[in-house]
PDB file of C-alpha atoms in Angstrom:
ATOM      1  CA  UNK A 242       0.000   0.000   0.000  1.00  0.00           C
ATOM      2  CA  UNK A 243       1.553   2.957  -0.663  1.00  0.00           C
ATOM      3  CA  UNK A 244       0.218   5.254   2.437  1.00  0.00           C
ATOM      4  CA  UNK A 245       1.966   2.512   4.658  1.00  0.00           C
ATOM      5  CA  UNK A 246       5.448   2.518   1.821  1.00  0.00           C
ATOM      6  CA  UNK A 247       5.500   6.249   2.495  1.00  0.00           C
ATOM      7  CA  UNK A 248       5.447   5.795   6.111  1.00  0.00           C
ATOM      8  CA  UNK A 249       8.148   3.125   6.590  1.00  0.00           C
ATOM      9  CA  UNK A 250      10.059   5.059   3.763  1.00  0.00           C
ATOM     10  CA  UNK A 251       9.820   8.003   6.673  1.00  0.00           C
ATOM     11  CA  UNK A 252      10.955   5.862   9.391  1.00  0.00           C
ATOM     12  CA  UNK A 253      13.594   4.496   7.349  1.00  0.00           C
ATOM     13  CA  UNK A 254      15.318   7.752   7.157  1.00  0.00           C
ATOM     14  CA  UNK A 255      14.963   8.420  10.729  1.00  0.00           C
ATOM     15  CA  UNK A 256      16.906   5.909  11.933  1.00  0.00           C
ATOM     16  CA  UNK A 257      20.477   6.711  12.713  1.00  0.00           C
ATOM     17  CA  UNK A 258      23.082   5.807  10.157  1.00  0.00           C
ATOM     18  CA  UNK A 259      20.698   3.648   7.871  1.00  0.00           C
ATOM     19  CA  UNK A 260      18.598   5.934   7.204  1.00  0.00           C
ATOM     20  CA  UNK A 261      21.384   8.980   5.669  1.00  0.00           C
ATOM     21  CA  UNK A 262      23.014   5.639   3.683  1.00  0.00           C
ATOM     22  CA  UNK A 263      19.578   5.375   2.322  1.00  0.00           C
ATOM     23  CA  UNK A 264      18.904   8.924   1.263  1.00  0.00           C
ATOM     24  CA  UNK A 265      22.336   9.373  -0.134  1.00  0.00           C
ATOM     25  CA  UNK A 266      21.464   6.162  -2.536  1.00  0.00           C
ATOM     26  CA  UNK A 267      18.500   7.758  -3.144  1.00  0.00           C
ATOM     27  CA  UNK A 268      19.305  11.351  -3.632  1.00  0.00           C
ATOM     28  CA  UNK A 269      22.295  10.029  -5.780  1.00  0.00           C
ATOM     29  CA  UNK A 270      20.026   7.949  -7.995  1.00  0.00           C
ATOM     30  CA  UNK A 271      17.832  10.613  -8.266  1.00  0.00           C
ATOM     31  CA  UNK A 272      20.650  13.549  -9.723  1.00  0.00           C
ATOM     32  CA  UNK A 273      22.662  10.883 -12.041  1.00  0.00           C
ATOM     33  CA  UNK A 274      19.462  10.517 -13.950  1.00  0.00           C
ATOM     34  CA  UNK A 275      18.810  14.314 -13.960  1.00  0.00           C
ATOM     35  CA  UNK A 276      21.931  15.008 -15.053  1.00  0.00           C
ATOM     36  CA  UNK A 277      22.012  12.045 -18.022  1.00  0.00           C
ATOM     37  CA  UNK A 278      18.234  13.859 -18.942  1.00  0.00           C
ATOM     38  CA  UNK A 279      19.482  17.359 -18.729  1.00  0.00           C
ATOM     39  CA  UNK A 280      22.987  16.344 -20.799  1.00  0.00           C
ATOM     40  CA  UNK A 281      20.653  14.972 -23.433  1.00  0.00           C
ATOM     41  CA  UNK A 282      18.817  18.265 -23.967  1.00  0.00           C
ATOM     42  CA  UNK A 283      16.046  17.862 -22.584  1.00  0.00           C
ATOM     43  CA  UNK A 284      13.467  20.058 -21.166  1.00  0.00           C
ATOM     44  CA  UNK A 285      14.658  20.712 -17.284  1.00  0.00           C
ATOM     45  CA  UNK A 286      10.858  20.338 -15.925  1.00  0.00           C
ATOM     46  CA  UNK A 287      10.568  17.156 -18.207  1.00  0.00           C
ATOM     47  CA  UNK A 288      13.997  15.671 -16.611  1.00  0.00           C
ATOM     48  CA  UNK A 289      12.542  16.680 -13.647  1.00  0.00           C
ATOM     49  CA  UNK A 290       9.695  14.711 -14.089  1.00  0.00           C
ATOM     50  CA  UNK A 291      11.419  11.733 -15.221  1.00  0.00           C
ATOM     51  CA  UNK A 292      14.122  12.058 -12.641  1.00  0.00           C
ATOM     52  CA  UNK A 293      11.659  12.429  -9.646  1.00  0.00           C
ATOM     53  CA  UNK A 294      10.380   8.748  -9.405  1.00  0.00           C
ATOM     54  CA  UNK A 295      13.799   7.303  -9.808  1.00  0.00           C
ATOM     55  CA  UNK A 296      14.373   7.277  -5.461  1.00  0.00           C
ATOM     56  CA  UNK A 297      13.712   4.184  -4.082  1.00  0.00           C
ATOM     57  CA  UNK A 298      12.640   5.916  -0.990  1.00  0.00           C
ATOM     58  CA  UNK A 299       8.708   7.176  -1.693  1.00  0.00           C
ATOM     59  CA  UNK A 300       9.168  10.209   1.039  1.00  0.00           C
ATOM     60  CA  UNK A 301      12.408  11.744  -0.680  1.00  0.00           C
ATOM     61  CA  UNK A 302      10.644  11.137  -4.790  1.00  0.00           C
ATOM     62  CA  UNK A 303       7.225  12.943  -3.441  1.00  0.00           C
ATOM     63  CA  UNK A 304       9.337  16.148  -2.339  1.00  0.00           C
ATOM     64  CA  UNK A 305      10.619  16.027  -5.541  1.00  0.00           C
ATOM     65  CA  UNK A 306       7.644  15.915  -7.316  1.00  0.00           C
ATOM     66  CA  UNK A 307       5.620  18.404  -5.013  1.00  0.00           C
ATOM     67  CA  UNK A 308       8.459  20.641  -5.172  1.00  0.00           C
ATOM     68  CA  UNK A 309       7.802  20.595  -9.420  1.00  0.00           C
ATOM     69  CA  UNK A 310       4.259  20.773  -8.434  1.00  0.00           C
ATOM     70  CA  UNK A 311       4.562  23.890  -6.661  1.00  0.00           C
ATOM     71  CA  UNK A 312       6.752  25.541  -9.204  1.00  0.00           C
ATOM     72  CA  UNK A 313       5.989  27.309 -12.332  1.00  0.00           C
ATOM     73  CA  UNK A 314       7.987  25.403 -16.240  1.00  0.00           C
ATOM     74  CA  UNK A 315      10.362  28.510 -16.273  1.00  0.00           C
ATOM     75  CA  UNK A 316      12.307  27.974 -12.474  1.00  0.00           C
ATOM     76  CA  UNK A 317      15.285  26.450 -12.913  1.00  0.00           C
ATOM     77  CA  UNK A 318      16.554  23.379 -11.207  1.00  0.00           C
ATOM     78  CA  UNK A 319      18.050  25.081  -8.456  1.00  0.00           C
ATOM     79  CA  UNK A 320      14.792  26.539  -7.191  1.00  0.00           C
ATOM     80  CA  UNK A 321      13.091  23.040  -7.581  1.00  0.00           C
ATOM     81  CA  UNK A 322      15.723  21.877  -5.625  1.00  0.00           C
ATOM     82  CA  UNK A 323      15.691  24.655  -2.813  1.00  0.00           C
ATOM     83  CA  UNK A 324      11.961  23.798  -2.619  1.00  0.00           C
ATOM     84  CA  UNK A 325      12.119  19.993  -2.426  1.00  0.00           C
ATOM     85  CA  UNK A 326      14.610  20.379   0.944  1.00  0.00           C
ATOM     86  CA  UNK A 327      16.297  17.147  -0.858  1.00  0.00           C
ATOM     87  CA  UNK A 328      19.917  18.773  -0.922  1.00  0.00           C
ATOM     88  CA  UNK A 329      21.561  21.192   1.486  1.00  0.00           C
ATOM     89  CA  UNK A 330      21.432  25.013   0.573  1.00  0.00           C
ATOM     90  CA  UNK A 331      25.062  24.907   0.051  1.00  0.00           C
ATOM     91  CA  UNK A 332      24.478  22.577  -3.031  1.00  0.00           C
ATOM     92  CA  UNK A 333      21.735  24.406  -3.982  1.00  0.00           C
ATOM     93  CA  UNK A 334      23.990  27.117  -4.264  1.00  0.00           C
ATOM     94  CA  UNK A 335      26.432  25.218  -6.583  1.00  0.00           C
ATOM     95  CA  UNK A 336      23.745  24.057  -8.914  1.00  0.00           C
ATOM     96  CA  UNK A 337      22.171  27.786  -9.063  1.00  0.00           C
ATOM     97  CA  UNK A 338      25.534  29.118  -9.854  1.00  0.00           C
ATOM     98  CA  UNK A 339      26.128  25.774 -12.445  1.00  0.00           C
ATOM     99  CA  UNK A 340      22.963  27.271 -14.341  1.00  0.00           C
ATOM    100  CA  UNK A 341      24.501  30.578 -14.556  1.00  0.00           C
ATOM    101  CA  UNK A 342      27.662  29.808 -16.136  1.00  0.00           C
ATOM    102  CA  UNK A 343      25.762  26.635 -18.190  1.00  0.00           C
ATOM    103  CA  UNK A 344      27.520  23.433 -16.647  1.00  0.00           C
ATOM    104  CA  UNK A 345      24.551  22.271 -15.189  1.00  0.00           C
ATOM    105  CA  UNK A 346      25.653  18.728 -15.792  1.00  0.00           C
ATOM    106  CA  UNK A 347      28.920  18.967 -14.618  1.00  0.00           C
ATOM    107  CA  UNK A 348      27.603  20.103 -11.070  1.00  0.00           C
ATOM    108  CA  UNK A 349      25.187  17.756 -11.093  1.00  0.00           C
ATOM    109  CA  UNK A 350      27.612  14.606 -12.341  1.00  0.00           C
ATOM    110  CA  UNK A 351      30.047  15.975  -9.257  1.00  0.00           C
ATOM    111  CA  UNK A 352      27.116  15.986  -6.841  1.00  0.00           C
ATOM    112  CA  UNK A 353      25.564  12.200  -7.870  1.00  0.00           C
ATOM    113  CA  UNK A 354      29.445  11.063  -7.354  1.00  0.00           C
ATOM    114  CA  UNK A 355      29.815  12.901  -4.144  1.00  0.00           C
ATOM    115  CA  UNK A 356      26.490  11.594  -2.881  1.00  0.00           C
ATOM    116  CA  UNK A 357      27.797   8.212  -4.459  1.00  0.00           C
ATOM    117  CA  UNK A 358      30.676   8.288  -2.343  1.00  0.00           C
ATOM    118  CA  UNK A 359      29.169   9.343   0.520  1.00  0.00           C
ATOM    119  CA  UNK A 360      26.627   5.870   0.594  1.00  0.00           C
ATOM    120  CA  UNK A 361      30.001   4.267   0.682  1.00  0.00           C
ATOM    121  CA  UNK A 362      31.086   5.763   3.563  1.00  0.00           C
ATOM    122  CA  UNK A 363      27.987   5.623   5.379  1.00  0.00           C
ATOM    123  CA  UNK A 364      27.379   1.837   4.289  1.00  0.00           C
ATOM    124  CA  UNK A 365      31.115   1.203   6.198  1.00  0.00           C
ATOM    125  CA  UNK A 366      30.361   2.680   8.866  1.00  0.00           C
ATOM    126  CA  UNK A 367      26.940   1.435   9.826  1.00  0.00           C
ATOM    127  CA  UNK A 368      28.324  -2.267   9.377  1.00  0.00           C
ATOM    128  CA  UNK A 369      30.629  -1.805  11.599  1.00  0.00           C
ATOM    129  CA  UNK A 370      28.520  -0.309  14.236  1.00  0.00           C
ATOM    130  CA  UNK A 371      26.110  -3.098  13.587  1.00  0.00           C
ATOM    131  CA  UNK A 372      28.582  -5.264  13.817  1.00  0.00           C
ATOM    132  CA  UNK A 373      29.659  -3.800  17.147  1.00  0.00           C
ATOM    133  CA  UNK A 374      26.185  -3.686  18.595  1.00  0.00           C
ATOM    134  CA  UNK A 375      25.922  -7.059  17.530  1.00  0.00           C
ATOM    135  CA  UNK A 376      28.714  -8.130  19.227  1.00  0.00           C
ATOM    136  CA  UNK A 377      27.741  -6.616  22.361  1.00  0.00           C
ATOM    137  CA  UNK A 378      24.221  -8.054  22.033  1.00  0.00           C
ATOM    138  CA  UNK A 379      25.682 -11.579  21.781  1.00  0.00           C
ATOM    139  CA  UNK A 380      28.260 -10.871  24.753  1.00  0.00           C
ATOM    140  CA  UNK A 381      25.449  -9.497  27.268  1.00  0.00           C
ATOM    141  CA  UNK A 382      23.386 -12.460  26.029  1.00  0.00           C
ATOM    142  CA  UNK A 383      25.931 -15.189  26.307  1.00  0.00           C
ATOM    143  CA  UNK A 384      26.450 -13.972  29.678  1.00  0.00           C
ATOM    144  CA  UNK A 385      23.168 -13.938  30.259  1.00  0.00           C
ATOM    145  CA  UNK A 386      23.231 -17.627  29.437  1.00  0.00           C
ATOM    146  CA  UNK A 387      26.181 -18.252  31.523  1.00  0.00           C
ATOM    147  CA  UNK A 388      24.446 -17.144  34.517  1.00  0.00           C
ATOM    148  CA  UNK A 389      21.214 -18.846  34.253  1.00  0.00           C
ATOM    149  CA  UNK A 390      23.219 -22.281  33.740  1.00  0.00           C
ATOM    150  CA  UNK A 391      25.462 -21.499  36.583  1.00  0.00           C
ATOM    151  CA  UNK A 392      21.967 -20.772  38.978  1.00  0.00           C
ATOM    152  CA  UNK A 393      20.773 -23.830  37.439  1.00  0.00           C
ATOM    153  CA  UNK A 394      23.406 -26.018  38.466  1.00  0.00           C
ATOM    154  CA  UNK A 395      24.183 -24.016  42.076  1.00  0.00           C
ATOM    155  CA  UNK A 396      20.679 -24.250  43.400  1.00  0.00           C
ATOM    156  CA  UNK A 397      20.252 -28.613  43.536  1.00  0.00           C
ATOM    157  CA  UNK A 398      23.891 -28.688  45.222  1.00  0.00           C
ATOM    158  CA  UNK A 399      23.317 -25.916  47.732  1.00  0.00           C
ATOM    159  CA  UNK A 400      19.718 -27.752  48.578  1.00  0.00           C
ATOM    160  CA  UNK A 401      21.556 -30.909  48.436  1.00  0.00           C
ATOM    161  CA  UNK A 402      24.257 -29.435  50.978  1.00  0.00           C
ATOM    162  CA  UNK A 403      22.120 -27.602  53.018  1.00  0.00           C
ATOM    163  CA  UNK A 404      23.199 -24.395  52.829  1.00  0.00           C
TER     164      UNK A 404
END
């Protein structure tokens, strides 16, 4: 259903590490297409359009497209960016100044690798906190074990002994 997609799509970006590993994937996805669209010639609104159901995450691709919704065909894709809150203003800022000097696709090639790279990073380092947490969870649970055994075993010789 995709009321209930959009809402675990939410939650999925909420959660600590996963969920920025997941919006970089998505945001990546989301500006290599735009650029391939807008390197092509095509019509920036149209890329847009195109571009804007390539996420895999449904919260981050209906920004996108209410942020083309709520704009008029002659913004540029820096405004329709600024609007969708998808990027920071920063990179906003890069793209605006992109479509002033006409290297629209070079900024946004450079941005889909940078958010490229940063999934990479982010996908590191939440394995290896998973994998620490895991570790932990399988220590305190082991011990856990360890001590229920022990009890087990204690109790019949301590009522056998009389203590």
């Amino acid at each position: 259903a995709p009321a209930l997609r959009r809402l675990l799509d939410g939650l999925l970006l909420r959660i600590p590490m996963w969920g920025n590993l997941h919006r970089c994937r998505s945001v990546a996805r989301f500006l290599h297409l735009l650029d391939e669209l807008y390197a092509a010639g095509i019509n920036p609104s149209r890329a847009w359009d195109a571009a804007s159901v390539t996420p895999r995450n449904s919260e981050i691709s209906e920004n996108l497209r209410r942020a083309r919704n709520n704009t008029s065909a002659s913004m540029g894709i820096a405004d329709m960016i600024a609007i969708s809150g998808v990027l920071e203003p920063e990179e906003v800022a890069l793209i605006a100044s992109g479509e002033k000097s006409g290297q629209v696709p070079e900024v946004l090639s450079r941005l889909s690798q940078a958010y490229t790279e940063k999934a990479k990073l982010q996908k590191s380092a939440a394995r290896v906190l998973s994998i620490s947490l895991m570790s932990a969870f399988v220590i305190a649970l082991t011990g856990a074990a360890i001590i229920v055994i022990v009890k087990t075993y204690i109790d019949p010789i301590t009522k056998f002994l009389g203590m």
